[in-house]
XYZ file of C-alpha atoms in Angstrom:
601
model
C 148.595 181.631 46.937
C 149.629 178.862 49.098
C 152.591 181.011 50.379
C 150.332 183.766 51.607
C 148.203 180.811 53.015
C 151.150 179.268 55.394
C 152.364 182.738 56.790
C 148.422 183.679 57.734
C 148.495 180.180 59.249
C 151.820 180.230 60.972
C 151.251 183.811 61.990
C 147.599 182.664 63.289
C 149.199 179.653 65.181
C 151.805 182.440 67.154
C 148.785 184.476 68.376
C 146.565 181.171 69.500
C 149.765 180.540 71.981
C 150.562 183.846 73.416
C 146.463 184.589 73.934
C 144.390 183.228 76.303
C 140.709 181.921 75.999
C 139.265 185.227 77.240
C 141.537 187.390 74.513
C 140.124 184.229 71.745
C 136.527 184.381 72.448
C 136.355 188.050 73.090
C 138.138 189.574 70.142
C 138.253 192.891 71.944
C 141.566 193.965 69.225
C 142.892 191.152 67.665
C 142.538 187.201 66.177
C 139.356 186.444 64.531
C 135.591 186.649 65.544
C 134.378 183.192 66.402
C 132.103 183.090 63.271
C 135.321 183.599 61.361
C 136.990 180.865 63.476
C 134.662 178.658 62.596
C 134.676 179.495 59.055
C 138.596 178.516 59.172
C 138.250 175.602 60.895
C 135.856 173.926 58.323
C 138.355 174.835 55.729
C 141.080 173.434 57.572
C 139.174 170.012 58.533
C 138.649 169.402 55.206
C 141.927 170.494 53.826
C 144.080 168.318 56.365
C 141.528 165.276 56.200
C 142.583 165.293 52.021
C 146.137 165.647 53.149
C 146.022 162.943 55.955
C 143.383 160.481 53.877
C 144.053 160.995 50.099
C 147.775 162.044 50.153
C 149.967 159.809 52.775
C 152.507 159.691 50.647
C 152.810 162.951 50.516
C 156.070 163.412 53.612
C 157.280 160.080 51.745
C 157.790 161.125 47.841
C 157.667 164.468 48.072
C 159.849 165.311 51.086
C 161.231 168.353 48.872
C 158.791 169.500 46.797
C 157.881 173.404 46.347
C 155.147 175.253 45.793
C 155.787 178.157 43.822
C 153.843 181.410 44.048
C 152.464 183.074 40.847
C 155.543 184.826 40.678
C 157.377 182.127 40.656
C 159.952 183.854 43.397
C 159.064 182.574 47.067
C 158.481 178.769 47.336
C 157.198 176.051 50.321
C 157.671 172.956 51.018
C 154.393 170.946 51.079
C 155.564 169.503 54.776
C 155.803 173.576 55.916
C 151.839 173.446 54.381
C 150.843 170.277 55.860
C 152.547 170.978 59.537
C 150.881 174.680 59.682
C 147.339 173.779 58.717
C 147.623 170.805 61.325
C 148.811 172.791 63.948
C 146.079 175.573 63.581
C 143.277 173.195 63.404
C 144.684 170.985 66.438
C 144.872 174.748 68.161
C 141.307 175.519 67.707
C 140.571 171.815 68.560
C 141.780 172.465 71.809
C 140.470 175.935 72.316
C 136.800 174.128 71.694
C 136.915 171.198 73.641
C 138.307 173.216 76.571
C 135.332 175.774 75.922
C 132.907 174.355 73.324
C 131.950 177.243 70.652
C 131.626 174.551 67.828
C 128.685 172.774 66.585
C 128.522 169.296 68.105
C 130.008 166.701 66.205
C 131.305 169.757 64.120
C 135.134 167.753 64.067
C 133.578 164.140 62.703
C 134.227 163.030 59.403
C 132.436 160.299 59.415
C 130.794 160.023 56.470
C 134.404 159.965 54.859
C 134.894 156.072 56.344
C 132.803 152.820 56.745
C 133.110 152.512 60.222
C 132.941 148.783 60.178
C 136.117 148.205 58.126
C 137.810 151.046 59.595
C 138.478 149.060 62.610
C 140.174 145.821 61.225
C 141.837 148.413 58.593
C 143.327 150.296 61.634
C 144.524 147.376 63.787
C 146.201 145.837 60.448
C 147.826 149.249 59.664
C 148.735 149.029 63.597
C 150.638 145.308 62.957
C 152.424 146.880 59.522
C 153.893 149.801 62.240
C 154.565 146.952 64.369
C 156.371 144.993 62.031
C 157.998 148.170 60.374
C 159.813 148.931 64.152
C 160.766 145.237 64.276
C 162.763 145.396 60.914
C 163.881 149.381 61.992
C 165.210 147.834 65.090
C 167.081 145.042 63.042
C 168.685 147.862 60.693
C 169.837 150.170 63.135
C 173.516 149.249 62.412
C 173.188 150.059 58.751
C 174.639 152.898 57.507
C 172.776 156.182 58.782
C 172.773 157.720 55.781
C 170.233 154.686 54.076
C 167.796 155.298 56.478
C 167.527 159.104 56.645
C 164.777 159.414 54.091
C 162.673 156.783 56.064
C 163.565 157.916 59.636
C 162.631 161.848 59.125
C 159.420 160.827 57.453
C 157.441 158.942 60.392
C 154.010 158.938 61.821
C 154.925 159.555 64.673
C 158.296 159.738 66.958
C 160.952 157.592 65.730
C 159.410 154.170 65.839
C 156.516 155.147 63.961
C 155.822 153.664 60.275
C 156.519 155.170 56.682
C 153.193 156.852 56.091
C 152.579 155.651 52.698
C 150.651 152.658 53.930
C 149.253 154.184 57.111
C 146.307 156.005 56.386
C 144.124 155.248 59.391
C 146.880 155.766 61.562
C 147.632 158.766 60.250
C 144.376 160.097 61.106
C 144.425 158.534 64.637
C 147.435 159.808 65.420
C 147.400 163.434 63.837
C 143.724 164.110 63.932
C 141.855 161.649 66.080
C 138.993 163.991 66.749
C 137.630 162.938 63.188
C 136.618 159.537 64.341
C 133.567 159.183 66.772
C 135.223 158.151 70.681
C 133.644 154.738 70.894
C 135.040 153.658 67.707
C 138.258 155.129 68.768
C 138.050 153.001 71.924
C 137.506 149.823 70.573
C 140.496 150.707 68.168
C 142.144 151.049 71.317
C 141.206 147.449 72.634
C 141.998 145.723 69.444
C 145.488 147.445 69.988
C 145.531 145.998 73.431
C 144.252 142.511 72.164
C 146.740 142.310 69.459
C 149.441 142.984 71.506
C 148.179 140.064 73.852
C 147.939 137.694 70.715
C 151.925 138.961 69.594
C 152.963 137.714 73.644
C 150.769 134.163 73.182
C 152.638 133.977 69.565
C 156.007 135.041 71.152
C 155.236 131.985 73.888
C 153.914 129.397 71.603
C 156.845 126.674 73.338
C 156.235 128.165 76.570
C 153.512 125.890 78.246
C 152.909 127.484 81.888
C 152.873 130.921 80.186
C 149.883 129.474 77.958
C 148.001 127.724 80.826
C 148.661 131.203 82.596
C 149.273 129.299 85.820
C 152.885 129.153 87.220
C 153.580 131.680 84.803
C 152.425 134.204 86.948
C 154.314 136.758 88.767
C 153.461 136.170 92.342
C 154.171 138.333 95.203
C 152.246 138.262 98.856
C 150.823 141.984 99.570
C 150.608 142.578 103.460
C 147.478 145.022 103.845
C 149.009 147.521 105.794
C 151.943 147.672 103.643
C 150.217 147.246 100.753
C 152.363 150.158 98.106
C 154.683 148.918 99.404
C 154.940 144.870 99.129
C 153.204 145.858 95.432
C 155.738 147.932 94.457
C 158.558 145.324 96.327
C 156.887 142.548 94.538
C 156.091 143.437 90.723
C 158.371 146.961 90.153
C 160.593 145.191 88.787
C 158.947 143.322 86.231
C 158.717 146.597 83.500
C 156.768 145.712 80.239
C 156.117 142.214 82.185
C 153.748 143.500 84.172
C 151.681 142.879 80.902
C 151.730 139.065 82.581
C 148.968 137.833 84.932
C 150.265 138.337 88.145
C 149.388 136.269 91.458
C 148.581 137.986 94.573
C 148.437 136.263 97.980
C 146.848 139.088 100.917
C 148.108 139.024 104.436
C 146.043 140.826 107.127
C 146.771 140.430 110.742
C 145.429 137.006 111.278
C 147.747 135.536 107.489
C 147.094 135.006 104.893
C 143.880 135.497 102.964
C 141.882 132.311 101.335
C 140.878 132.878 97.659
C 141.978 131.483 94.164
C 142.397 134.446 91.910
C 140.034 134.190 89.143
C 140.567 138.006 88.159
C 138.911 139.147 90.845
C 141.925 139.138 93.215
C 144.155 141.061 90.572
C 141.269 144.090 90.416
C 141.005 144.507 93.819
C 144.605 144.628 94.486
C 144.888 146.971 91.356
C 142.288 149.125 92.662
C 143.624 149.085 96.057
C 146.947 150.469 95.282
C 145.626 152.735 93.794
C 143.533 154.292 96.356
C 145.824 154.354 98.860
C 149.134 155.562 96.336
C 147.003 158.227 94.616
C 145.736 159.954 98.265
C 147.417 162.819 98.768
C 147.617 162.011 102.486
C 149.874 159.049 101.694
C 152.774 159.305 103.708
C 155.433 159.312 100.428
C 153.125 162.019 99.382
C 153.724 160.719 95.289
C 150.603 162.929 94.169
C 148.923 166.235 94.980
C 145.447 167.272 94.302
C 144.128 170.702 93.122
C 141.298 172.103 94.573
C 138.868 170.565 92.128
C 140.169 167.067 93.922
C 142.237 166.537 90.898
C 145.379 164.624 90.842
C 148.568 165.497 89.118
C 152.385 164.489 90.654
C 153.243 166.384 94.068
C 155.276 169.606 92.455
C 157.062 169.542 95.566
C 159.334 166.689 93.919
C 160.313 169.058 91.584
C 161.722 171.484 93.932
C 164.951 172.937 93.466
C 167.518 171.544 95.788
C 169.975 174.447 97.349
C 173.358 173.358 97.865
C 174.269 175.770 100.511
C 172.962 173.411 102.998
C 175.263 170.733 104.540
C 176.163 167.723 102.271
C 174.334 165.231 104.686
C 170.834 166.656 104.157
C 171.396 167.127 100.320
C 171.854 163.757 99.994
C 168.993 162.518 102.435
C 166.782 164.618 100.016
C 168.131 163.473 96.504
C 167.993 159.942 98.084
C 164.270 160.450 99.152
C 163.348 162.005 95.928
C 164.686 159.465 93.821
C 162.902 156.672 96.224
C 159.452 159.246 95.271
C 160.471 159.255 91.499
C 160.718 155.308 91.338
C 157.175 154.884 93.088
C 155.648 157.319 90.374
C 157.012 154.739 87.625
C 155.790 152.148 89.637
C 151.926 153.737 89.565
C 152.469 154.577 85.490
C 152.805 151.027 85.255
C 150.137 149.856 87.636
C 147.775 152.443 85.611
C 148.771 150.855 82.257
C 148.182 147.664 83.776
C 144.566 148.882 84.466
C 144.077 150.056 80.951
C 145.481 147.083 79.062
C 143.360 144.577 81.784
C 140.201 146.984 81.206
C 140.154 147.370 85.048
C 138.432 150.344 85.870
C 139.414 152.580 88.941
C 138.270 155.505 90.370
C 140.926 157.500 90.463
C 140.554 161.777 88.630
C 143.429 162.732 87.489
C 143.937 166.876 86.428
C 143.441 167.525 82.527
C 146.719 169.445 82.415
C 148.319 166.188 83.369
C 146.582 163.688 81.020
C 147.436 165.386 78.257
C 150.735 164.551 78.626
C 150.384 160.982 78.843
C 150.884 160.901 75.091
C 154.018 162.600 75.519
C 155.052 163.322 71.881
C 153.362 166.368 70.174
C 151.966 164.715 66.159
C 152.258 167.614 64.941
C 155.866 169.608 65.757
C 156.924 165.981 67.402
C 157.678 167.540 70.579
C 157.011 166.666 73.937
C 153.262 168.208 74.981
C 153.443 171.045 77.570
C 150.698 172.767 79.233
C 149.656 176.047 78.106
C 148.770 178.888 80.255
C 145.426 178.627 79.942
C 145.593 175.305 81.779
C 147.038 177.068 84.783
C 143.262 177.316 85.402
C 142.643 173.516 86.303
C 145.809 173.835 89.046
C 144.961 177.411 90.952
C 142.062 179.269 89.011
C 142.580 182.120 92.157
C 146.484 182.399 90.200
C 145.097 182.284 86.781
C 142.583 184.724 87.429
C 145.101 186.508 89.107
C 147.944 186.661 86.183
C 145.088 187.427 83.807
C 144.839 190.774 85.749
C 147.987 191.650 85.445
C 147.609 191.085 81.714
C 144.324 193.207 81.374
C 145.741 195.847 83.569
C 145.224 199.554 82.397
C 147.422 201.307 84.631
C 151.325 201.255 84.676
C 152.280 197.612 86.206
C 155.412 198.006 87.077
C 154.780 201.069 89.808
C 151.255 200.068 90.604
C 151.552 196.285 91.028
C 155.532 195.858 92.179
C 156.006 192.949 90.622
C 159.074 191.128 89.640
C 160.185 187.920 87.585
C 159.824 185.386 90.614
C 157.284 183.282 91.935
C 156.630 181.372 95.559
C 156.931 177.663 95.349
C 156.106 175.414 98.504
C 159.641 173.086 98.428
C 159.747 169.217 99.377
C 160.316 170.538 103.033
C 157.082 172.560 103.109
C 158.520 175.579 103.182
C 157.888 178.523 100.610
C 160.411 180.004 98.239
C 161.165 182.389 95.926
C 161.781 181.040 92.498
C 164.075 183.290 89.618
C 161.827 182.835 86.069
C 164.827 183.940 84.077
C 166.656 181.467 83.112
C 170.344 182.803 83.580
C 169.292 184.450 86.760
C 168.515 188.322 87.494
C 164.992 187.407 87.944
C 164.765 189.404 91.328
C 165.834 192.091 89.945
C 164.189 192.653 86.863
C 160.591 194.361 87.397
C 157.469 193.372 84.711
C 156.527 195.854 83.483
C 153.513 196.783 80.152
C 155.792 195.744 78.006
C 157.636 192.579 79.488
C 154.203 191.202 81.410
C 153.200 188.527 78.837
C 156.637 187.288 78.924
C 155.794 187.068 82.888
C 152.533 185.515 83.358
C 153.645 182.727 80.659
C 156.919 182.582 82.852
C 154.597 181.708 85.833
C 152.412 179.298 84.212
C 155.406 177.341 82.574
C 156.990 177.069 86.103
C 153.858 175.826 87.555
C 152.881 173.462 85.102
C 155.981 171.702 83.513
C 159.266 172.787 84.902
C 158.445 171.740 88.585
C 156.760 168.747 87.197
C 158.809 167.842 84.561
C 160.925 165.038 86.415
C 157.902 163.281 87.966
C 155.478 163.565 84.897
C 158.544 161.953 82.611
C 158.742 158.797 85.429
C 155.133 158.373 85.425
C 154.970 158.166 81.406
C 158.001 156.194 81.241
C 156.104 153.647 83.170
C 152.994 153.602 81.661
C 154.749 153.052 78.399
C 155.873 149.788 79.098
C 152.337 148.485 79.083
C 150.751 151.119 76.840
C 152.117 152.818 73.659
C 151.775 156.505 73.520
C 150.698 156.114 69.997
C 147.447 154.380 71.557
C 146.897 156.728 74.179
C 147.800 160.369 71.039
C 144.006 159.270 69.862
C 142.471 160.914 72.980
C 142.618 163.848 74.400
C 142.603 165.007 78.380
C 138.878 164.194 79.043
C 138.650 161.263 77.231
C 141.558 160.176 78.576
C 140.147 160.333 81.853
C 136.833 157.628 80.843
C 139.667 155.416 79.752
C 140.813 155.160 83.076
C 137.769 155.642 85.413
C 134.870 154.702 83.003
C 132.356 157.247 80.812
C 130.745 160.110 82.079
C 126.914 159.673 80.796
C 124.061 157.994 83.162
C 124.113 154.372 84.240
C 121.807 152.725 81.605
C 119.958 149.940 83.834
C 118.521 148.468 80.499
C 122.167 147.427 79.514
C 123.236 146.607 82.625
C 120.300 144.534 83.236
C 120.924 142.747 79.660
C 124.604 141.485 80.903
C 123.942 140.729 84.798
C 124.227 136.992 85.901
C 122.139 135.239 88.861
C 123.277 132.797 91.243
C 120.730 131.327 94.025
C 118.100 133.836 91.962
C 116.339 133.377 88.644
C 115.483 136.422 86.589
C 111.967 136.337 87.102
C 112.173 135.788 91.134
C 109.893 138.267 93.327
C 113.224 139.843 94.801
C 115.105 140.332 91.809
C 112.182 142.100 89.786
C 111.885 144.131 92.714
C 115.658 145.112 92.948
C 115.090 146.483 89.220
C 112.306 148.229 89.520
C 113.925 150.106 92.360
C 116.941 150.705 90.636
C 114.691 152.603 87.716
C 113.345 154.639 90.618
C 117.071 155.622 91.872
C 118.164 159.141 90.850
C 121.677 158.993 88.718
C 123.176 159.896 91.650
C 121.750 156.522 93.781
C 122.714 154.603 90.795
C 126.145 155.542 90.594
C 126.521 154.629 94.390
C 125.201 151.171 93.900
C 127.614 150.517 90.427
C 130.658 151.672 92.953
C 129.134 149.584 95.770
C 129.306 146.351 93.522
C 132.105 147.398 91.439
C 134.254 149.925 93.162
C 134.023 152.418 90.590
C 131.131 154.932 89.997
C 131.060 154.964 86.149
C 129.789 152.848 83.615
C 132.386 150.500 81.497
C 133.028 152.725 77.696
C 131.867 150.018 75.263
C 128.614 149.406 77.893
C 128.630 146.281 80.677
C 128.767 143.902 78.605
C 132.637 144.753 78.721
C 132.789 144.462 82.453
C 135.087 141.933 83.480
C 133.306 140.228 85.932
C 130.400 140.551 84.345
C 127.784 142.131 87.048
C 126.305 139.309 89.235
C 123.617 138.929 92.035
C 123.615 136.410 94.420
C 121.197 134.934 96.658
C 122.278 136.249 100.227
C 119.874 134.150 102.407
C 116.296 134.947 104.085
C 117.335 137.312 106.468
C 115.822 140.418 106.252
C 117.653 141.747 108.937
C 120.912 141.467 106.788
C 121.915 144.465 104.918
C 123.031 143.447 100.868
C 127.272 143.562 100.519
C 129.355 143.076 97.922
C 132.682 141.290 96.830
C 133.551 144.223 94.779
C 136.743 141.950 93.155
C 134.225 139.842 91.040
C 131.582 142.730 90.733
C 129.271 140.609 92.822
C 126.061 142.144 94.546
C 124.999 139.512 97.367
C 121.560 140.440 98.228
C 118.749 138.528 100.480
C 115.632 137.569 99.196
C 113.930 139.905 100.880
C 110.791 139.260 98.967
C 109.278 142.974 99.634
C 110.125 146.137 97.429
C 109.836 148.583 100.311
C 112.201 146.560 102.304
C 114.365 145.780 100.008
C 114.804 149.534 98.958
C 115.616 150.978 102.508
C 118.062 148.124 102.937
C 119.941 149.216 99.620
C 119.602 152.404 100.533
C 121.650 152.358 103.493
C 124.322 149.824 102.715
C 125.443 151.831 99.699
C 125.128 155.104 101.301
C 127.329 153.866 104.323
C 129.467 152.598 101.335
C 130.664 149.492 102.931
C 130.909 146.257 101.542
C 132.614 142.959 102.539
C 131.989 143.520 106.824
C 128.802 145.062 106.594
C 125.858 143.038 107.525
């Protein structure tokens, strides 16, 4: 009864959006009990990993075929099938990882794949899409009509591929929770690296762009200007800022001595984007919630009333658009950190990494945030909205509420916002009946409308390094370790493995001293010291052996009065041979607990 099957579904997939996660998990009156969930869930894994895996051809050669009920009266299309069962299953996905009530590992299907071809399978399957948009892009004159069966039948968006050859992308894109993270992050990199090899291949007569010396976008970066001489000197570049770029620093004595090696590029990546991230920054481009998570300053957003005089509208549009261009300009400098594998440490708010991918896979929409996520912005609102919800009593004389909310503008002051969307918002009082209708009304406000313009700059900037079809194979969290590095313990075997030595050997008193005291350091200690050396807290995904420097100690002299520093640009630890552990533990101690670096001695 497949027909019976796709109305449960699509009736299912109504409730999961109008209920939030204490209605799900509950099951006080209605859904499922979580046993039940489950139940559906396997069922639905499976189902969709046949339909994904064994049957991508499926949206291709059978765009109109029906199922027909016993009867032989109602029919469905197998895309109605397909898009219902995928959007359920992605539903409960989200439900779990935002409050785990699954098994762990319960969404792998890895013993469906060989994990070791499944890699080169997906980055060839990745250079068919490629070459798919290339010869898409070359037919776009054609007739319309001779490219309607291919164009309504993608992957992905519109520049996605036919899926009859694309069945690891298919699964990336649609159901990426299948495949275990790391694997999913090295896909990732052998995206980034084939992309690299396309430019080298696209430059093969260009000999400074091979030699990667005067091809180099240069600009000179005064420190106390630095957003904005970065954003002066390399904004306009676009998808170029995939190039290596030179950077000269100016502080108040000139210019700074140092031949970029990499090192130069990571600290002035990092260092815009610790000073353009801060919500103190005086263009104010991002706000934090009270969790110290970023997302774009809603104030942006703001509605601009044109009862004031003309003069000050126009300072304001002017001003905003300024803000708006500066977002793009950190989107890019982000994807410039992801496709160098720079790490920075930089926490961005789940309900805005999710939609860096920007394009729903499944209804091939763009992502908003769901109420639930209200709770990562202002948990005191979303606690506050679930109240009204839950409320026994008659809201509309007990709690005198009404379809507005307060909204702090881009002039700090507070107003009053109409939810309805022709207006008659103030007016119109929630009530028992109309108070779902109000609280999602709130949360929509909240978390797309007013941040609708800046998210869509930010994205549109980050896509010219990084394709949202990369970044659709991760969700919120694991977006996050993509920027700022994983979330487990440092492992000091690994990073001892991939260290280098200069002035030291390995077996020198001072250096087998500095390791055994780094096996003594709490997590905590250890994570102090990697951000000391490296500038970020976190371990690289893949392990250091990926970190670019790879993690160095120098010889720092026989001064035991000197404290250890660091050049965090090359990831180098420059530590005297103190030759005692005691000593050389207390001096650690306080130089990365004072967190200083290059002037502390």
């Amino acid at each position: 009864q497949w027909a019976n099957m796709v109305i449960a579904l699509e009736l299912y997939s109504y409730w999961l959006i109008i209920a939030d996660d204490t209605e799900f998990r509950s099951n006080v009156a209605h859904g499922l009990a979580l046993n039940d969930v489950q139940a559906m869930a396997t069922f639905l894994r499976n189902f969709t990993f046949t339909l994904l895996w064994n049957l991508p051809m499926a949206t291709l050669s059978l765009p109109n075929q029906h199922f027909k009920t016993s009867e032989g009266i109602t029919t469905i299309t197998l895309d109605r099938l397909r898009t219902a069962a995928l959007r359920v299953m992605k539903q409960i996905y989200i439900r779990d990882s935002r409050r785990a009530f699954l098994p762990d590992s319960f969404w792998l299907m890895t013993n469906k794949f060989d994990m070791e071809v499944f890699i080169p399978a997906a980055v060839e399957e990745e250079e068919r899409r490629y070459e798919l948009s290339l010869v898409d892009e070359d037919d776009s004159d054609d007739d319309d009509s001779q490219n309607t069966h291919i164009s309504v039948n993608r992957t992905i968006g519109s520049s996605g591929p036919a899926p009859a050859v694309m069945s690891r992308l298919n699964i990336l894109q649609q159901a990426p929770f299948f495949i275990p993270f790391n694997i999913r992050v090295s896909i990732f990199q052998a995206f980034i690296a084939l992309d690299q090899a396309r430019r080298v291949n696209a430059n093969t007569g260009n000999f400074d762009f091979l030699m990667g010396t005067n091809s180099r976008h240069k600009a000179d970066v005064r420190r106390e200007f630095l957003l904005e001489d970065a954003y002066e000197g390399f904004n306009k570049l676009g998808p170029d800022l995939k190039s290596a770029i030179g950077v000269t620093f100016y502080n108040d004595y000139g210019p700074e001595a140092g031949i970029d090696g990499g090192g130069i590029t990571k600290e002035f990546l990092t260092s815009v984007c610790k000073e353009a991230f801060n919500p103190s920054h005086p263009l104010k481009l991002f706000a934090s919630t009270a969790g110290h998570l970023l997302y774009p300053n809603p104030a942006i957003g703001s509605p601009i009333s044109r009862a004031m005089n003309d003069n000050s509208v126009s300072e304001r549009i002017t001003y905003r658009r300024r803000q708006l261009s500066y977002i793009e300009f950190l989107g890019r400098i982000i994807g410039k950190c992801l496709y160098e594998g720079i790490l920075v440490d930089v926490e961005f708010a789940p309900f805005f990494l999710q939609k860096w991918t920007n394009r729903n896979v499944i209804s091939n929409s763009n992502i908003k945030s769901s109420f639930d996520d209200l709770y990562w912005l202002d948990p005191e609102l979303y606690n506050g909205l679930i109240k009204v919800h839950k409320y026994p009593g008659d809201v509309e004389h007990d709690l005198g509420l009404n379809f507005t909310t307060m909204h702090i503008d881009d002039r700090g002051q507070p107003i009053s916002i109409d939810l309805k969307r022709g207006g008659g918002g103030h007016s119109l009082a929630v009530t028992n009946a109309n108070r779902l209708e109000y609280i999602h009304a709130v949360a929509n406000f909240k978390l797309n409308t007013v941040l609708q313009v800046q998210t869509n700059a930010f994205i549109t900037g980050m896509s010219d390094l990084i394709s949202a079809n990369w970044l659709s194979m991760f969700n919120a969290p694991e977006l996050q370790m993509l920027v700022s590095g994983g979330s487990a313990g440092i492992d000091i075997a690994d990073l001892r493995r991939h260290t280098l030595y200069g002035g030291y050997l390995e077996t020198d008193e001072t250096v087998s001293h500095f390791w055994e005291v780094l096996e003594e350091f709490t997590d905590v200690e250890r994570r102090k010291l990697i951000k000391f050396v490296t500038s970020v807290a976190r371990a690289p995904l893949l392990g250091f052996e990926v970190l670019r420097p790879l993690f160095a100690i120098r010889n720092a002299g026989s001064d035991k009065e000197r404290l250890p520093t660091a050049s965090t640009c090359v990831n180098l630890l420059k530590l005297p041979d103190y030759k005692s552990k005691s000593l050389l533990r207390k001096k650690l101690l306080y130089a990365i607990n004072a967190e200083a670096g290059f002037d502390l001695s």
